[in-house]
Amino acid sequence: MTKTIIVIGAGAAGLMAAISAARSGANVTILEAQEKPGRKLLVTGNGRCNLTNQSQALAGVYHGTGAVLASRLLREFDADATLAFFHDLGLLTQEKNGCIYPYTAQAGSVLEVLLSECRRLKVKLKFSQEIIKIELHTKHTPYSVVTPTWSYPADAVILACGSKAAPSTGASDKGYLLAQRLGHTVIAPRPALVPLTCHAPFLNRLAGVRCRASVALLHPDSPNSPDVRMGHHTKHASSLHCQKIAEDTGELQWTTYGVSGIVIFQLSRFFDPEKYGDDYILSIDLLPDYKSDQIETLLIKRAAELAKEPVSVLLRGFINEKLIPVILGKTGQFPKTCNDLDVKTIAAICHLMKDFRLPVSGTRAFDQAQICAGGIDCHEISDTLESRLHSGLYFAGEMLDVDGPCGGYNLQWAWTSGYLAGKSAAQTWPGTEIRNR
C-alpha cells in the first residue's frame, strides 16, 4: 500500500524531505505558500550556497532544545552523506576552508538539482498554497491539510515551513502557528546570525570600517548595576567583572547602529534577554594575533623613535586610522605627539586595543537575520523527527529549535532533518516504529 505524504514548505528541508520520502516509495505532494520554491535557499551564502561544512566538530556546534537531537541525527546523515547525495544528483562541489559550495558558485544550481530529482520521482509541487489548518483523524485518512480552495488527505504530514528570519524571502511565523494549534510548544523565536545594536557617539565616525578582531560577549556578574545600563554610565563598563558568554574571531564591521560581520553573527544567538537580562557588553580585541606585552614593547620602542611625530602616525601601523581618535579619546590623556606618551599612557592604549568595551543594546530585526534561535520545542520530537503528540506528524529544518553558526551548519541541519524526516514518514505507519532508530 502506497503511503501519501504532504510536505508543507518547499525550502531546503522540505525539498529534501520530499525526495527522501519519495525514494522510500511514498506518494508525495509539496505545498508551498510562495509562488516559487527555495527563495531563501537562493540567497544563502550571498547567493553561493554554503551547502555544508566538513569540520569534524559538526555534531557539537548546535544550540537550542534540539542540540542533542541534532548531534544524534548527524551521525546518521552527516556532511559526507550530504555530499554523496548531491554528487549523485550531478552537482559538483568545491571546498574553501572547510566550507562546501557548488562548483558553479550559484545557489540556483543546488535548487535546480533538487527540483529535477523531485520531477524524476514524480513529486507534485503546488505553489501559492496557504495552509489554513491541519485536521486530525479525518473520515478517510489520519490527516487533512486544508487550504482556501482544497483539502489534501494524507497518511503523514511533514512540517518544513522555515522560521521568521529573512521575511523578504517569504519567511513567516505560520509554521509555528500550525504547530501550536496541534498542541506543540514554540520557544519564542529571536533573530540569530544577525548584527548587534549599540549606542556610542563614535559609531557614525567608524561606519564602514572592517577589521580582524577577537570578540567576546560578556555579561556583568551584577546584572542590575547602573554602571552598565544601556546608555547610562557606560564609561564604567571596562572596570566591571563579567562572565564570558561566548567568543569568536573573524572580521568585524562597524556600522552606524552597532557592529556586524561574521564574528558578530556567531555571537548574536547568545544575546538572550530572557536568560541573562538586557545588560551585555562586547569585549573587542583589535589585535588578536599579538600579546599585550608584545604590543606594549613595540609601542614604547617606536614612540621613542618617532618622538616628534603625531601619535596617530604611531598607531596607524596597528589599527585602522578611524579607530585611532576613539582609542586615544578613551585614554583621557589626548596625547598629541609620541613624545607625550609616557609608559602609563602606552599601557592604557595597549589595554584599550586588546579589550575595547562596547555595551550592547540589542539585535537587528528578523529582516536582517539569517536564521532564528528558538522554534518548536524538540523535547516534543522523537529521534525519527515525529511528533510525540501526534503519530504521523513530522518536522524538519529551521522551524525546529535547532540553530548553528555560520559556515553551512544550518543548511546541513536542513539536509539531515529533511532526509530523515522524509525517510521516517514514508516507512512508519501509525503504531509502528522504525528499527535501529
CSV table of C-alpha atoms in Angstrom, one decimal:
chain,number,residue,atom,x,y,z
A,1,MET,CA,0.0,0.0,0.0
A,2,THR,CA,1.5,3.4,-1.0
A,3,LYS,CA,1.6,6.0,1.7
A,4,THR,CA,0.5,9.5,0.9
A,5,ILE,CA,2.6,12.3,2.4
A,6,ILE,CA,2.1,16.0,2.4
A,7,VAL,CA,5.2,18.2,2.9
A,8,ILE,CA,4.5,21.8,3.8
A,9,GLY,CA,7.2,24.1,2.6
A,10,ALA,CA,9.5,24.0,-0.5
A,11,GLY,CA,12.7,25.2,1.1
A,12,ALA,CA,15.9,23.2,1.6
A,13,ALA,CA,14.4,20.9,4.3
A,14,GLY,CA,11.1,20.4,2.6
A,15,LEU,CA,12.6,19.5,-0.8
A,16,MET,CA,15.0,17.1,0.9
A,17,ALA,CA,12.1,15.5,2.9
A,18,ALA,CA,10.0,15.1,-0.2
A,19,ILE,CA,12.9,13.4,-2.2
A,20,SER,CA,13.7,11.1,0.7
A,21,ALA,CA,10.1,10.1,1.2
A,22,ALA,CA,9.5,9.5,-2.5
A,23,ARG,CA,12.7,7.4,-2.7
A,24,SER,CA,11.2,5.3,0.1
A,25,GLY,CA,8.1,4.6,-2.0
A,26,ALA,CA,5.7,7.3,-0.8
A,27,ASN,CA,3.3,9.4,-2.9
A,28,VAL,CA,4.5,12.9,-2.1
A,29,THR,CA,3.0,16.4,-2.6
A,30,ILE,CA,4.7,19.6,-1.6
A,31,LEU,CA,2.5,22.6,-0.7
A,32,GLU,CA,4.3,25.9,-0.8
A,33,ALA,CA,2.9,29.3,0.2
A,34,GLN,CA,5.1,31.3,-2.2
A,35,GLU,CA,4.8,31.4,-6.0
A,36,LYS,CA,8.3,29.8,-6.4
A,37,PRO,CA,10.3,27.3,-4.4
A,38,GLY,CA,13.6,27.7,-2.5
A,39,ARG,CA,13.6,31.5,-2.2
A,40,LYS,CA,15.7,31.5,0.9
A,41,LEU,CA,18.0,28.8,-0.4
A,42,LEU,CA,18.8,31.1,-3.4
A,43,VAL,CA,20.2,33.8,-1.1
A,44,THR,CA,22.2,31.7,1.3
A,45,GLY,CA,25.9,32.3,1.3
A,46,ASN,CA,25.4,35.5,-0.6
A,47,GLY,CA,23.9,33.6,-3.4
A,48,ARG,CA,26.7,31.0,-3.5
A,49,CYS,CA,25.0,28.5,-1.1
A,50,ASN,CA,27.4,27.1,1.5
A,51,LEU,CA,26.0,23.6,1.4
A,52,THR,CA,27.7,22.1,4.5
A,53,ASN,CA,30.9,22.1,6.5
A,54,GLN,CA,33.4,19.3,6.7
A,55,SER,CA,34.5,20.2,10.3
A,56,GLN,CA,35.0,17.2,12.5
A,57,ALA,CA,33.1,19.1,15.2
A,58,LEU,CA,30.0,19.2,13.1
A,59,ALA,CA,27.8,17.4,15.6
A,60,GLY,CA,28.7,19.6,18.5
A,61,VAL,CA,28.0,23.1,17.2
A,62,TYR,CA,24.2,23.3,17.5
A,63,HIS,CA,22.2,25.1,20.1
A,64,GLY,CA,18.6,25.0,21.4
A,65,THR,CA,16.4,22.3,22.9
A,66,GLY,CA,17.3,20.2,19.8
A,67,ALA,CA,21.1,20.4,20.2
A,68,VAL,CA,21.4,16.8,21.5
A,69,LEU,CA,18.9,15.6,19.0
A,70,ALA,CA,20.9,17.2,16.1
A,71,SER,CA,24.1,15.6,17.3
A,72,ARG,CA,22.5,12.2,17.3
A,73,LEU,CA,20.9,12.6,13.9
A,74,LEU,CA,24.0,13.9,12.2
A,75,ARG,CA,25.6,10.6,12.9
A,76,GLU,CA,23.0,9.1,10.6
A,77,PHE,CA,23.2,11.7,7.8
A,78,ASP,CA,26.4,13.8,8.0
A,79,ALA,CA,28.4,16.1,5.7
A,80,ASP,CA,29.8,13.1,3.8
A,81,ALA,CA,26.3,11.7,3.2
A,82,THR,CA,25.1,15.1,2.1
A,83,LEU,CA,28.0,15.4,-0.4
A,84,ALA,CA,27.3,11.9,-1.7
A,85,PHE,CA,23.6,12.8,-2.1
A,86,PHE,CA,24.3,16.0,-4.2
A,87,HIS,CA,27.1,14.4,-6.2
A,88,ASP,CA,24.6,11.7,-7.1
A,89,LEU,CA,22.3,14.4,-8.4
A,90,GLY,CA,25.1,15.7,-10.6
A,91,LEU,CA,26.1,18.7,-8.5
A,92,LEU,CA,29.9,19.3,-8.4
A,93,THR,CA,31.2,20.9,-5.3
A,94,GLN,CA,34.3,22.9,-4.2
A,95,GLU,CA,35.8,23.3,-0.7
A,96,LYS,CA,37.1,26.5,0.9
A,97,ASN,CA,38.4,26.4,4.5
A,98,GLY,CA,36.1,23.5,5.3
A,99,CYS,CA,33.0,25.1,3.7
A,100,ILE,CA,31.5,23.3,0.8
A,101,TYR,CA,30.0,25.3,-2.1
A,102,PRO,CA,28.5,24.2,-5.5
A,103,TYR,CA,31.3,24.3,-8.1
A,104,THR,CA,29.3,26.8,-10.1
A,105,ALA,CA,29.2,29.1,-7.0
A,106,GLN,CA,25.5,29.6,-7.7
A,107,ALA,CA,22.8,28.6,-5.2
A,108,GLY,CA,20.5,28.2,-8.2
A,109,SER,CA,22.4,25.1,-9.2
A,110,VAL,CA,21.5,23.5,-5.8
A,111,LEU,CA,17.9,24.3,-6.2
A,112,GLU,CA,17.7,23.0,-9.8
A,113,VAL,CA,19.2,19.6,-9.0
A,114,LEU,CA,16.7,19.2,-6.1
A,115,LEU,CA,13.7,20.2,-8.3
A,116,SER,CA,15.0,17.9,-11.1
A,117,GLU,CA,15.0,15.0,-8.7
A,118,CYS,CA,11.5,15.9,-7.5
A,119,ARG,CA,10.3,15.8,-11.1
A,120,ARG,CA,12.1,12.5,-11.7
A,121,LEU,CA,10.4,11.0,-8.6
A,122,LYS,CA,7.0,12.4,-9.7
A,123,VAL,CA,6.7,14.6,-6.5
A,124,LYS,CA,3.9,17.0,-7.0
A,125,LEU,CA,4.7,20.7,-6.3
A,126,LYS,CA,1.9,23.1,-5.7
A,127,PHE,CA,2.6,26.8,-5.2
A,128,SER,CA,0.6,29.7,-3.7
A,129,GLN,CA,-0.9,27.2,-1.2
A,130,GLU,CA,-1.8,29.0,2.0
A,131,ILE,CA,-2.4,26.4,4.7
A,132,ILE,CA,-5.4,27.3,6.9
A,133,LYS,CA,-5.3,24.3,9.2
A,134,ILE,CA,-4.2,20.7,9.6
A,135,GLU,CA,-7.1,18.4,10.6
A,136,LEU,CA,-6.5,15.2,12.6
A,137,HIS,CA,-8.3,11.9,12.3
A,138,THR,CA,-10.5,12.8,9.3
A,139,LYS,CA,-13.0,10.4,7.9
A,140,HIS,CA,-10.8,8.5,5.5
A,141,THR,CA,-7.2,9.5,6.4
A,142,PRO,CA,-5.2,10.4,9.5
A,143,TYR,CA,-4.7,14.0,8.2
A,144,SER,CA,-6.2,16.6,6.0
A,145,VAL,CA,-4.2,19.7,5.1
A,146,VAL,CA,-6.7,22.5,4.3
A,147,THR,CA,-6.2,25.4,2.0
A,148,PRO,CA,-8.8,28.1,0.9
A,149,THR,CA,-9.6,26.0,-2.1
A,150,TRP,CA,-8.8,22.4,-1.3
A,151,SER,CA,-8.3,19.7,1.4
A,152,TYR,CA,-5.4,17.4,0.8
A,153,PRO,CA,-5.7,14.0,2.5
A,154,ALA,CA,-2.5,12.5,4.0
A,155,ASP,CA,-1.3,9.5,5.9
A,156,ALA,CA,1.6,11.7,7.2
A,157,VAL,CA,2.5,15.4,7.2
A,158,ILE,CA,5.9,16.9,7.3
A,159,LEU,CA,6.1,20.5,8.5
A,160,ALA,CA,9.1,22.2,7.0
A,161,CYS,CA,7.9,25.8,7.0
A,162,GLY,CA,11.1,27.5,8.0
A,163,SER,CA,11.4,30.3,10.5
A,164,LYS,CA,10.7,34.1,10.8
A,165,ALA,CA,14.2,35.1,9.6
A,166,ALA,CA,14.5,36.9,6.3
A,167,PRO,CA,10.9,37.7,5.7
A,168,SER,CA,11.8,39.2,2.3
A,169,THR,CA,12.1,35.6,1.1
A,170,GLY,CA,8.6,34.8,2.2
A,171,ALA,CA,9.5,33.6,5.7
A,172,SER,CA,6.8,34.0,8.4
A,173,ASP,CA,5.6,32.5,11.7
A,174,LYS,CA,2.8,30.5,10.0
A,175,GLY,CA,4.5,27.2,10.6
A,176,TYR,CA,4.8,27.9,14.3
A,177,LEU,CA,1.1,28.7,14.4
A,178,LEU,CA,0.2,25.4,12.7
A,179,ALA,CA,2.3,23.5,15.2
A,180,GLN,CA,0.8,25.4,18.1
A,181,ARG,CA,-2.7,24.6,17.0
A,182,LEU,CA,-1.7,21.0,17.2
A,183,GLY,CA,-0.6,21.4,20.7
A,184,HIS,CA,3.1,21.9,20.2
A,185,THR,CA,5.2,24.3,22.3
A,186,VAL,CA,7.1,27.1,20.5
A,187,ILE,CA,10.2,28.5,22.1
A,188,ALA,CA,9.9,32.2,21.3
A,189,PRO,CA,12.0,32.8,18.1
A,190,ARG,CA,14.6,35.6,18.2
A,191,PRO,CA,16.9,36.8,15.5
A,192,ALA,CA,20.2,34.9,15.2
A,193,LEU,CA,23.2,35.3,12.9
A,194,VAL,CA,22.3,39.0,12.9
A,195,PRO,CA,24.1,42.3,13.6
A,196,LEU,CA,24.1,43.7,17.2
A,197,THR,CA,23.0,47.2,18.0
A,198,CYS,CA,25.0,49.5,20.3
A,199,HIS,CA,24.7,53.1,21.4
A,200,ALA,CA,28.0,55.1,21.3
A,201,PRO,CA,28.7,58.6,19.9
A,202,PHE,CA,31.7,57.5,17.9
A,203,LEU,CA,29.9,54.9,15.8
A,204,ASN,CA,29.0,57.3,13.0
A,205,ARG,CA,32.7,58.0,12.5
A,206,LEU,CA,33.5,54.3,12.3
A,207,ALA,CA,30.7,53.2,9.9
A,208,GLY,CA,32.1,51.1,7.2
A,209,VAL,CA,35.4,50.2,8.9
A,210,ARG,CA,36.3,46.5,8.8
A,211,CYS,CA,39.0,44.9,10.9
A,212,ARG,CA,40.0,41.5,12.1
A,213,ALA,CA,39.1,41.1,15.8
A,214,SER,CA,38.5,38.6,18.6
A,215,VAL,CA,35.2,39.5,20.2
A,216,ALA,CA,33.7,38.2,23.5
A,217,LEU,CA,30.1,38.6,24.6
A,218,LEU,CA,30.1,39.4,28.3
A,219,HIS,CA,27.5,39.7,30.9
A,220,PRO,CA,28.1,41.5,34.2
A,221,ASP,CA,28.1,39.5,37.4
A,222,SER,CA,25.7,42.2,38.8
A,223,PRO,CA,23.0,42.4,36.2
A,224,ASN,CA,21.2,45.3,37.9
A,225,SER,CA,24.3,47.5,38.2
A,226,PRO,CA,23.6,51.0,36.9
A,227,ASP,CA,27.1,51.2,35.6
A,228,VAL,CA,26.1,49.1,32.5
A,229,ARG,CA,22.6,50.1,31.8
A,230,MET,CA,22.4,50.9,28.1
A,231,GLY,CA,23.2,54.5,27.5
A,232,HIS,CA,24.0,55.2,31.2
A,233,HIS,CA,27.4,55.5,32.7
A,234,THR,CA,29.0,53.2,30.0
A,235,LYS,CA,32.4,54.5,30.8
A,236,HIS,CA,32.5,52.2,33.8
A,237,ALA,CA,31.9,49.1,31.7
A,238,SER,CA,35.6,48.4,31.3
A,239,SER,CA,36.1,48.0,35.1
A,240,LEU,CA,33.3,45.5,35.6
A,241,HIS,CA,33.9,41.9,36.4
A,242,CYS,CA,32.0,40.0,33.7
A,243,GLN,CA,31.0,36.4,32.8
A,244,LYS,CA,32.1,35.4,29.3
A,245,ILE,CA,29.1,34.0,27.4
A,246,ALA,CA,30.7,33.3,24.0
A,247,GLU,CA,33.8,34.3,22.0
A,248,ASP,CA,34.9,34.2,18.4
A,249,THR,CA,37.5,35.6,16.0
A,250,GLY,CA,36.9,37.0,12.5
A,251,GLU,CA,36.0,40.1,10.5
A,252,LEU,CA,34.2,42.8,12.4
A,253,GLN,CA,32.3,45.6,10.6
A,254,TRP,CA,31.5,48.8,12.4
A,255,THR,CA,28.1,50.4,11.5
A,256,THR,CA,26.1,53.5,12.5
A,257,TYR,CA,23.9,51.3,14.6
A,258,GLY,CA,26.5,49.0,16.1
A,259,VAL,CA,28.6,46.1,14.8
A,260,SER,CA,28.2,43.4,12.2
A,261,GLY,CA,30.4,40.9,10.3
A,262,ILE,CA,30.7,37.1,10.7
A,263,VAL,CA,32.3,37.3,14.1
A,264,ILE,CA,29.3,39.3,15.4
A,265,PHE,CA,26.8,36.9,13.7
A,266,GLN,CA,28.4,34.0,15.5
A,267,LEU,CA,27.9,35.7,18.9
A,268,SER,CA,24.4,37.1,18.2
A,269,ARG,CA,22.5,34.0,19.0
A,270,PHE,CA,23.8,34.2,22.6
A,271,PHE,CA,22.1,37.6,23.1
A,272,ASP,CA,19.2,36.2,25.1
A,273,PRO,CA,17.5,38.8,27.4
A,274,GLU,CA,15.1,36.1,28.7
A,275,LYS,CA,18.1,34.2,30.1
A,276,TYR,CA,20.6,36.8,31.1
A,277,GLY,CA,18.7,40.2,31.1
A,278,ASP,CA,19.5,43.1,28.9
A,279,ASP,CA,22.9,44.0,30.1
A,280,TYR,CA,25.5,42.7,27.7
A,281,ILE,CA,29.0,44.0,26.8
A,282,LEU,CA,31.3,43.3,23.9
A,283,SER,CA,35.0,43.0,24.7
A,284,ILE,CA,36.8,43.6,21.4
A,285,ASP,CA,40.4,42.6,20.9
A,286,LEU,CA,41.6,44.7,17.9
A,287,LEU,CA,44.9,42.9,17.8
A,288,PRO,CA,44.0,39.2,18.4
A,289,ASP,CA,47.2,37.8,16.9
A,290,TYR,CA,49.5,39.7,19.3
A,291,LYS,CA,50.0,39.5,23.0
A,292,SER,CA,49.8,42.6,25.2
A,293,ASP,CA,53.4,42.7,26.2
A,294,GLN,CA,54.5,42.4,22.5
A,295,ILE,CA,52.4,45.4,21.6
A,296,GLU,CA,53.5,47.5,24.6
A,297,THR,CA,57.2,46.8,24.0
A,298,LEU,CA,56.9,47.8,20.3
A,299,LEU,CA,54.9,50.9,21.2
A,300,ILE,CA,57.5,52.1,23.6
A,301,LYS,CA,60.3,51.5,21.1
A,302,ARG,CA,58.5,53.2,18.2
A,303,ALA,CA,57.3,56.1,20.4
A,304,ALA,CA,61.0,56.9,21.3
A,305,GLU,CA,62.0,56.7,17.6
A,306,LEU,CA,59.0,58.9,16.5
A,307,ALA,CA,59.2,61.4,19.3
A,308,LYS,CA,58.2,64.4,17.2
A,309,GLU,CA,55.5,62.6,15.2
A,310,PRO,CA,51.8,62.7,16.0
A,311,VAL,CA,50.6,59.7,17.9
A,312,SER,CA,48.3,58.9,15.0
A,313,VAL,CA,51.3,58.1,12.9
A,314,LEU,CA,52.5,55.6,15.6
A,315,LEU,CA,49.2,53.8,15.8
A,316,ARG,CA,48.5,53.6,12.0
A,317,GLY,CA,50.7,50.6,11.9
A,318,PHE,CA,48.4,48.9,14.5
A,319,ILE,CA,44.8,49.7,13.9
A,320,ASN,CA,42.6,51.4,11.3
A,321,GLU,CA,43.1,55.2,11.3
A,322,LYS,CA,39.5,55.9,12.1
A,323,LEU,CA,39.8,53.9,15.3
A,324,ILE,CA,42.8,55.9,16.5
A,325,PRO,CA,41.0,59.0,17.8
A,326,VAL,CA,38.4,56.7,19.5
A,327,ILE,CA,41.2,54.8,21.4
A,328,LEU,CA,43.1,57.9,22.3
A,329,GLY,CA,39.9,59.7,23.4
A,330,LYS,CA,39.1,56.9,25.8
A,331,THR,CA,42.6,57.1,27.5
A,332,GLY,CA,41.6,60.6,28.8
A,333,GLN,CA,45.1,61.8,28.0
A,334,PHE,CA,44.7,63.2,24.5
A,335,PRO,CA,48.5,62.9,23.7
A,336,LYS,CA,49.4,64.9,20.6
A,337,THR,CA,52.9,63.6,19.8
A,338,CYS,CA,54.8,60.4,20.6
A,339,ASN,CA,56.9,62.4,23.0
A,340,ASP,CA,53.9,63.0,25.1
A,341,LEU,CA,53.4,59.2,25.6
A,342,ASP,CA,54.6,58.0,29.0
A,343,VAL,CA,54.7,54.3,30.0
A,344,LYS,CA,51.3,54.6,31.8
A,345,THR,CA,49.6,56.1,28.7
A,346,ILE,CA,51.1,53.5,26.4
A,347,ALA,CA,49.8,50.8,28.8
A,348,ALA,CA,46.4,52.3,28.7
A,349,ILE,CA,46.4,52.5,24.9
A,350,CYS,CA,47.5,48.9,24.7
A,351,HIS,CA,44.8,47.8,27.1
A,352,LEU,CA,42.1,49.5,25.1
A,353,MET,CA,43.3,47.9,21.8
A,354,LYS,CA,43.2,44.5,23.5
A,355,ASP,CA,40.0,45.0,25.5
A,356,PHE,CA,37.7,47.6,23.9
A,357,ARG,CA,34.4,47.5,25.8
A,358,LEU,CA,31.1,48.3,24.0
A,359,PRO,CA,27.7,47.9,25.6
A,360,VAL,CA,25.1,46.0,23.5
A,361,SER,CA,21.5,47.3,23.3
A,362,GLY,CA,20.0,44.5,21.2
A,363,THR,CA,20.0,42.8,17.8
A,364,ARG,CA,18.7,44.0,14.5
A,365,ALA,CA,15.3,42.7,13.5
A,366,PHE,CA,14.3,39.4,11.7
A,367,ASP,CA,14.7,41.1,8.3
A,368,GLN,CA,18.4,41.2,8.8
A,369,ALA,CA,18.7,37.8,10.5
A,370,GLN,CA,20.0,34.7,8.6
A,371,ILE,CA,18.2,32.3,11.0
A,372,CYS,CA,16.3,32.2,14.2
A,373,ALA,CA,17.1,30.9,17.6
A,374,GLY,CA,14.0,29.2,19.1
A,375,GLY,CA,11.2,27.3,17.4
A,376,ILE,CA,9.4,24.0,18.0
A,377,ASP,CA,10.4,22.6,21.4
A,378,CYS,CA,12.4,19.5,20.5
A,379,HIS,CA,11.5,17.8,23.7
A,380,GLU,CA,8.3,17.1,22.0
A,381,ILE,CA,10.0,15.5,18.9
A,382,SER,CA,11.3,11.9,18.7
A,383,ASP,CA,14.5,10.7,17.2
A,384,THR,CA,12.6,9.9,14.0
A,385,LEU,CA,11.6,13.6,13.9
A,386,GLU,CA,8.0,12.5,14.6
A,387,SER,CA,5.8,14.5,17.0
A,388,ARG,CA,5.5,12.9,20.4
A,389,LEU,CA,1.9,14.3,20.4
A,390,HIS,CA,0.6,13.0,17.1
A,391,SER,CA,1.6,9.9,15.2
A,392,GLY,CA,2.3,10.7,11.6
A,393,LEU,CA,3.3,14.3,12.1
A,394,TYR,CA,6.9,15.1,11.4
A,395,PHE,CA,9.1,18.2,11.5
A,396,ALA,CA,12.3,19.3,9.6
A,397,GLY,CA,14.5,22.2,9.2
A,398,GLU,CA,14.7,25.7,10.7
A,399,MET,CA,11.3,25.7,12.3
A,400,LEU,CA,12.7,23.4,15.0
A,401,ASP,CA,14.6,24.8,18.0
A,402,VAL,CA,18.0,24.0,16.5
A,403,ASP,CA,20.5,26.6,15.3
A,404,GLY,CA,24.1,26.5,14.3
A,405,PRO,CA,26.9,29.0,13.5
A,406,CYS,CA,27.7,30.5,10.0
A,407,GLY,CA,29.5,28.1,7.7
A,408,GLY,CA,27.0,25.7,6.2
A,409,TYR,CA,25.9,24.3,9.6
A,410,ASN,CA,22.3,25.4,9.3
A,411,LEU,CA,21.8,24.1,5.8
A,412,GLN,CA,23.4,20.8,7.0
A,413,TRP,CA,20.7,20.6,9.6
A,414,ALA,CA,18.1,21.2,6.9
A,415,TRP,CA,19.5,18.3,4.8
A,416,THR,CA,19.9,16.0,7.8
A,417,SER,CA,16.5,16.6,9.3
A,418,GLY,CA,14.7,16.7,5.9
A,419,TYR,CA,16.3,13.4,4.8
A,420,LEU,CA,15.5,11.6,8.0
A,421,ALA,CA,12.0,13.0,8.4
A,422,GLY,CA,11.1,12.0,4.9
A,423,LYS,CA,12.5,8.5,5.3
A,424,SER,CA,10.8,8.1,8.7
A,425,ALA,CA,7.4,9.4,7.4
A,426,ALA,CA,7.5,7.0,4.5
A,427,GLN,CA,8.5,3.9,6.4
A,428,THR,CA,6.5,4.3,9.6
A,429,TRP,CA,2.8,3.7,9.9
A,430,PRO,CA,0.7,4.7,12.9
A,431,GLY,CA,1.6,2.4,15.8
A,432,THR,CA,4.9,1.2,14.3
A,433,GLU,CA,8.5,2.2,14.8
A,434,ILE,CA,11.5,2.2,12.5
A,435,ARG,CA,14.1,-0.3,13.7
A,436,ASN,CA,17.6,0.8,14.7
A,437,ARG,CA,16.4,4.2,15.4
